CSV table of C-alpha atoms in Angstrom, one decimal:
chain,number,residue,atom,x,y,z
P,1143,UNK,CA,-112.7,-69.3,-12.7
P,1144,UNK,CA,-113.3,-72.6,-11.1
P,1145,UNK,CA,-114.0,-75.3,-13.1
P,1146,UNK,CA,-116.3,-78.2,-11.7
P,1147,UNK,CA,-116.2,-81.1,-14.4
P,1148,UNK,CA,-119.0,-84.1,-14.6
P,1149,UNK,CA,-118.1,-87.0,-16.4
P,1150,UNK,CA,-121.3,-87.3,-18.3
P,1151,UNK,CA,-124.0,-85.4,-19.4
P,1152,UNK,CA,-126.6,-87.7,-20.3
P,1153,UNK,CA,-126.4,-91.6,-19.2
P,1154,UNK,CA,-129.3,-94.1,-19.8
P,1155,UNK,CA,-128.4,-97.1,-17.7
P,1156,UNK,CA,-130.8,-100.6,-17.0
P,1157,UNK,CA,-132.2,-101.2,-13.7
P,1158,UNK,CA,-130.3,-103.0,-11.4
P,1159,UNK,CA,-126.5,-101.7,-13.2
P,1160,UNK,CA,-124.0,-100.3,-10.9
P,1161,UNK,CA,-123.9,-96.6,-12.0
P,1162,UNK,CA,-120.5,-94.0,-11.0
P,1163,UNK,CA,-121.1,-91.0,-11.8
P,1164,UNK,CA,-117.4,-88.7,-11.5
P,1165,UNK,CA,-116.8,-85.1,-10.7
P,1166,UNK,CA,-113.5,-83.0,-10.5
P,1167,UNK,CA,-112.7,-79.7,-9.7
P,1168,UNK,CA,-109.3,-78.0,-10.3
P,1169,UNK,CA,-109.4,-75.3,-7.3
P,1170,UNK,CA,-108.6,-77.1,-4.3
P,1171,UNK,CA,-111.6,-77.1,-2.6
P,1172,UNK,CA,-112.2,-78.8,0.8
P,1173,UNK,CA,-115.7,-79.8,0.3
P,1174,UNK,CA,-117.5,-81.8,-2.3
P,1175,UNK,CA,-121.3,-82.6,-2.7
P,1176,UNK,CA,-123.7,-84.7,-4.9
P,1177,UNK,CA,-127.5,-83.6,-5.1
P,1178,UNK,CA,-130.1,-84.7,-7.0
P,1179,UNK,CA,-132.1,-82.1,-8.7
P,1180,UNK,CA,-136.0,-83.0,-9.6
P,1181,UNK,CA,-138.8,-81.1,-10.9
P,1182,UNK,CA,-140.9,-79.3,-7.6
P,1183,UNK,CA,-138.5,-80.3,-5.1
P,1184,UNK,CA,-135.3,-78.2,-6.2
P,1185,UNK,CA,-131.7,-79.5,-4.7
P,1186,UNK,CA,-131.8,-82.4,-2.4
P,1187,UNK,CA,-128.4,-83.5,-0.8
P,1188,UNK,CA,-127.1,-86.7,-1.0
P,1189,UNK,CA,-123.9,-87.0,0.6
P,1190,UNK,CA,-121.0,-84.3,1.4
P,1191,UNK,CA,-117.2,-84.8,2.0
P,1192,UNK,CA,-115.2,-82.0,3.6
P,1193,UNK,CA,-111.6,-84.0,3.5
P,1194,UNK,CA,-110.0,-86.7,1.9
P,1195,UNK,CA,-111.4,-90.4,2.7
P,1196,UNK,CA,-114.3,-88.8,5.0
P,1197,UNK,CA,-118.0,-88.9,3.9
P,1198,UNK,CA,-121.5,-87.5,5.4
P,1199,UNK,CA,-124.7,-88.3,4.8
P,1200,UNK,CA,-126.8,-86.0,3.4
P,1201,UNK,CA,-130.8,-85.7,3.7
P,1202,UNK,CA,-131.6,-88.7,1.1
P,1203,UNK,CA,-128.5,-91.1,0.9
P,1204,UNK,CA,-130.5,-94.3,0.5
P,1205,UNK,CA,-129.5,-96.2,-2.7
P,1206,UNK,CA,-126.1,-94.6,-3.2
P,1207,UNK,CA,-123.1,-94.6,-1.5
P,1208,UNK,CA,-119.6,-92.2,-2.5
P,1209,UNK,CA,-115.8,-92.1,-2.7
P,1210,UNK,CA,-113.3,-89.5,-2.1
P,1211,UNK,CA,-110.0,-91.2,-2.9
P,1212,UNK,CA,-108.1,-87.4,-3.8
P,1213,UNK,CA,-108.8,-84.3,-2.9
P,1214,UNK,CA,-110.1,-83.1,-6.6
P,1215,UNK,CA,-112.3,-85.9,-7.3
P,1216,UNK,CA,-115.8,-87.0,-5.6
P,1217,UNK,CA,-117.4,-90.4,-6.9
P,1218,UNK,CA,-121.4,-90.9,-6.2
P,1219,UNK,CA,-121.9,-94.5,-6.8
P,1220,UNK,CA,-125.5,-96.6,-7.3
P,1221,UNK,CA,-124.9,-99.5,-6.3
P,1222,UNK,CA,-127.8,-101.2,-8.0
P,1223,UNK,CA,-129.6,-98.6,-10.1
P,1224,UNK,CA,-133.8,-98.2,-10.0
P,1225,UNK,CA,-136.2,-96.2,-11.9
P,1226,UNK,CA,-136.8,-94.1,-9.0
P,1227,UNK,CA,-132.9,-92.9,-9.7
P,1228,UNK,CA,-133.8,-91.1,-12.5
P,1229,UNK,CA,-132.6,-87.5,-12.2
P,1230,UNK,CA,-130.3,-84.9,-12.9
P,1231,UNK,CA,-127.3,-85.1,-10.6
P,1232,UNK,CA,-125.1,-81.8,-10.0
P,1233,UNK,CA,-121.9,-82.1,-8.3
P,1234,UNK,CA,-120.3,-78.9,-6.2
P,1235,UNK,CA,-117.8,-78.0,-4.3
P,1236,UNK,CA,-116.6,-75.2,-2.0
P,1237,UNK,CA,-113.8,-74.2,0.6
P,1238,UNK,CA,-113.8,-74.5,3.8
P,1239,UNK,CA,-114.1,-71.7,6.8
P,1240,UNK,CA,-116.0,-68.5,6.1
P,1241,UNK,CA,-116.8,-69.0,2.3
P,1242,UNK,CA,-118.2,-72.3,2.5
P,1243,UNK,CA,-121.3,-71.2,1.7
P,1244,UNK,CA,-120.3,-70.3,-1.9
P,1245,UNK,CA,-120.7,-73.6,-3.6
P,1246,UNK,CA,-119.6,-73.7,-7.3
P,1247,UNK,CA,-121.7,-76.3,-9.3
P,1248,UNK,CA,-120.6,-78.8,-12.4
P,1249,UNK,CA,-122.9,-78.8,-15.2
P,1250,UNK,CA,-125.0,-81.9,-14.2
P,1251,UNK,CA,-125.9,-85.3,-15.5
P,1252,UNK,CA,-128.9,-86.2,-16.6
P,1253,UNK,CA,-129.3,-89.9,-15.6
P,1254,UNK,CA,-132.3,-91.8,-17.2
P,1255,UNK,CA,-132.4,-95.6,-15.6
P,1256,UNK,CA,-134.9,-97.8,-17.4
N,732,UNK,CA,-135.2,-78.1,10.7
N,733,UNK,CA,-134.1,-75.3,8.1
N,734,UNK,CA,-136.4,-74.6,5.5
N,735,UNK,CA,-136.9,-72.5,2.2
N,736,UNK,CA,-140.3,-71.4,0.4
N,737,UNK,CA,-140.2,-69.5,-2.8
N,738,UNK,CA,-143.2,-68.8,-4.8
N,739,UNK,CA,-144.0,-71.2,-7.6
N,740,UNK,CA,-143.1,-70.7,-11.1
N,741,UNK,CA,-142.9,-70.1,-14.0
N,742,UNK,CA,-142.9,-66.4,-14.0
N,743,UNK,CA,-143.2,-64.8,-17.7
N,744,UNK,CA,-142.0,-61.3,-17.8
N,745,UNK,CA,-142.1,-58.5,-20.8
N,746,UNK,CA,-138.8,-57.3,-21.5
N,747,UNK,CA,-137.9,-54.5,-19.3
N,748,UNK,CA,-140.7,-55.2,-16.4
N,749,UNK,CA,-140.1,-55.2,-13.0
N,750,UNK,CA,-139.2,-58.6,-11.4
N,751,UNK,CA,-139.9,-59.9,-7.7
N,752,UNK,CA,-139.9,-63.3,-6.3
N,753,UNK,CA,-140.5,-64.0,-3.3
N,754,UNK,CA,-138.8,-66.4,-0.6
N,755,UNK,CA,-139.1,-66.5,3.1
N,756,UNK,CA,-137.3,-68.7,5.2
N,757,UNK,CA,-136.9,-70.9,8.5
N,758,UNK,CA,-134.3,-71.6,10.4
N,759,UNK,CA,-132.3,-72.0,13.6
N,760,UNK,CA,-129.9,-69.0,14.8
N,761,UNK,CA,-128.8,-66.2,12.2
N,762,UNK,CA,-128.6,-67.6,8.8
N,763,UNK,CA,-126.8,-66.5,6.0
N,764,UNK,CA,-129.4,-66.1,2.9
N,765,UNK,CA,-128.2,-66.2,-0.8
N,766,UNK,CA,-130.1,-66.8,-4.8
N,767,UNK,CA,-128.3,-68.8,-6.8
N,768,UNK,CA,-129.3,-68.8,-10.7
N,769,UNK,CA,-128.9,-71.5,-13.0
N,770,UNK,CA,-129.1,-70.7,-16.9
N,771,UNK,CA,-130.2,-73.1,-19.3
N,772,UNK,CA,-128.1,-76.2,-19.3
N,773,UNK,CA,-125.8,-75.1,-16.8
N,774,UNK,CA,-124.9,-75.5,-12.9
N,775,UNK,CA,-126.2,-73.3,-10.8
N,776,UNK,CA,-124.2,-70.3,-9.8
N,777,UNK,CA,-124.1,-67.7,-6.9
N,778,UNK,CA,-126.2,-64.6,-8.1
N,779,UNK,CA,-126.3,-62.5,-4.4
N,780,UNK,CA,-125.6,-62.7,-0.7
N,781,UNK,CA,-126.6,-61.6,2.7
N,782,UNK,CA,-124.9,-62.3,6.0
N,783,UNK,CA,-126.9,-60.4,8.5
N,784,UNK,CA,-130.1,-58.9,9.0
N,785,UNK,CA,-131.0,-55.6,7.0
N,786,UNK,CA,-128.0,-56.1,4.5
N,787,UNK,CA,-128.8,-56.0,1.2
N,788,UNK,CA,-126.9,-58.3,-1.3
N,789,UNK,CA,-127.0,-57.1,-5.3
N,790,UNK,CA,-125.3,-58.3,-8.4
N,791,UNK,CA,-126.5,-57.7,-11.8
N,792,UNK,CA,-129.1,-55.7,-11.5
N,793,UNK,CA,-130.3,-58.0,-9.3
N,794,UNK,CA,-131.1,-57.1,-5.3
N,795,UNK,CA,-132.2,-58.6,-2.3
N,796,UNK,CA,-132.6,-57.4,1.2
N,797,UNK,CA,-132.7,-59.7,4.3
N,798,UNK,CA,-135.4,-59.1,6.9
N,799,UNK,CA,-135.4,-60.9,9.9
N,800,UNK,CA,-138.8,-59.8,11.1
N,801,UNK,CA,-140.5,-61.5,8.2
N,802,UNK,CA,-138.0,-64.0,7.5
N,803,UNK,CA,-137.6,-63.0,4.2
N,804,UNK,CA,-135.3,-62.3,1.1
N,805,UNK,CA,-137.0,-61.5,-2.1
N,806,UNK,CA,-135.3,-61.2,-4.8
N,807,UNK,CA,-135.9,-57.8,-7.2
N,808,UNK,CA,-134.9,-56.6,-10.4
N,809,UNK,CA,-136.0,-53.4,-11.8
N,810,UNK,CA,-136.0,-54.1,-15.6
N,811,UNK,CA,-135.4,-57.4,-16.7
N,812,UNK,CA,-133.7,-58.9,-20.0
N,813,UNK,CA,-134.2,-62.1,-22.0
N,814,UNK,CA,-130.8,-63.1,-20.8
N,815,UNK,CA,-132.3,-63.2,-17.3
N,816,UNK,CA,-134.4,-66.2,-18.3
N,817,UNK,CA,-133.3,-69.1,-16.0
N,818,UNK,CA,-134.0,-70.8,-12.3
N,819,UNK,CA,-133.7,-68.9,-9.2
N,820,UNK,CA,-133.1,-70.5,-6.0
N,821,UNK,CA,-133.3,-68.9,-2.6
N,822,UNK,CA,-130.8,-70.7,-0.5
N,823,UNK,CA,-129.7,-70.2,3.9
N,824,UNK,CA,-126.8,-71.4,5.3
N,825,UNK,CA,-127.1,-71.9,8.9
N,826,UNK,CA,-123.8,-71.8,10.0
N,827,UNK,CA,-122.5,-75.0,11.8
N,828,UNK,CA,-120.9,-76.4,8.8
N,829,UNK,CA,-121.0,-76.4,5.0
N,830,UNK,CA,-124.6,-77.6,4.2
N,831,UNK,CA,-126.9,-75.1,2.1
N,832,UNK,CA,-130.9,-75.4,2.0
N,833,UNK,CA,-132.0,-74.8,-0.9
N,834,UNK,CA,-135.5,-73.6,-1.8
N,835,UNK,CA,-137.5,-75.7,-5.0
N,836,UNK,CA,-136.5,-72.7,-7.7
N,837,UNK,CA,-138.5,-70.5,-9.9
N,838,UNK,CA,-138.1,-70.5,-13.0
N,839,UNK,CA,-138.0,-67.0,-14.9
N,840,UNK,CA,-139.0,-66.7,-18.6
N,841,UNK,CA,-138.3,-63.2,-20.0
N,842,UNK,CA,-140.3,-62.6,-23.4
N,843,UNK,CA,-138.8,-60.0,-25.9
């Protein structure tokens, strides 16, 4: 079974803090994604990466950055957390090519910024 | 750009009732269409897919047919169970690269 793990299930941070969310997948997938999930808005893509050290902006990249130094690990960074970044963050991975649409998700990190 | 519209929830049904969750889409070209499911406390997982017009995707008793003429991909199940309680997301991929566009999700609650 594909496994996507996220470093924390729940996280509480203060406004202005630098926040790191970590994601690890164990199936040698080329693609990795970060989404945020908010009620009434569904999933919105923040960033994705199709290879080590490669990244592309998604639909809502403002206030976020990412890092992919190893194939299995994709980190989301909030440089200076703000209350409007309180959300559920989901990491996903997928193969390249014809099955790239089949994304495997982690359980999510619920981040609260106070 | 691509978009997916699905019915607002929550949808509450009694066990063994018939389920329909509506989904329509807007996309360039010929997208592939999917339903993902999110059980409580878990991440999303792919439930079924259809990659071309008139294809029917099916899994775990759920079905959806790719209707190009109505740009729809409605999810159906003949007899729901309590264990089907989850949030269901309609999604599409219009090719080019890996991006999947998700709908807002529909929460289903099945009561005994």
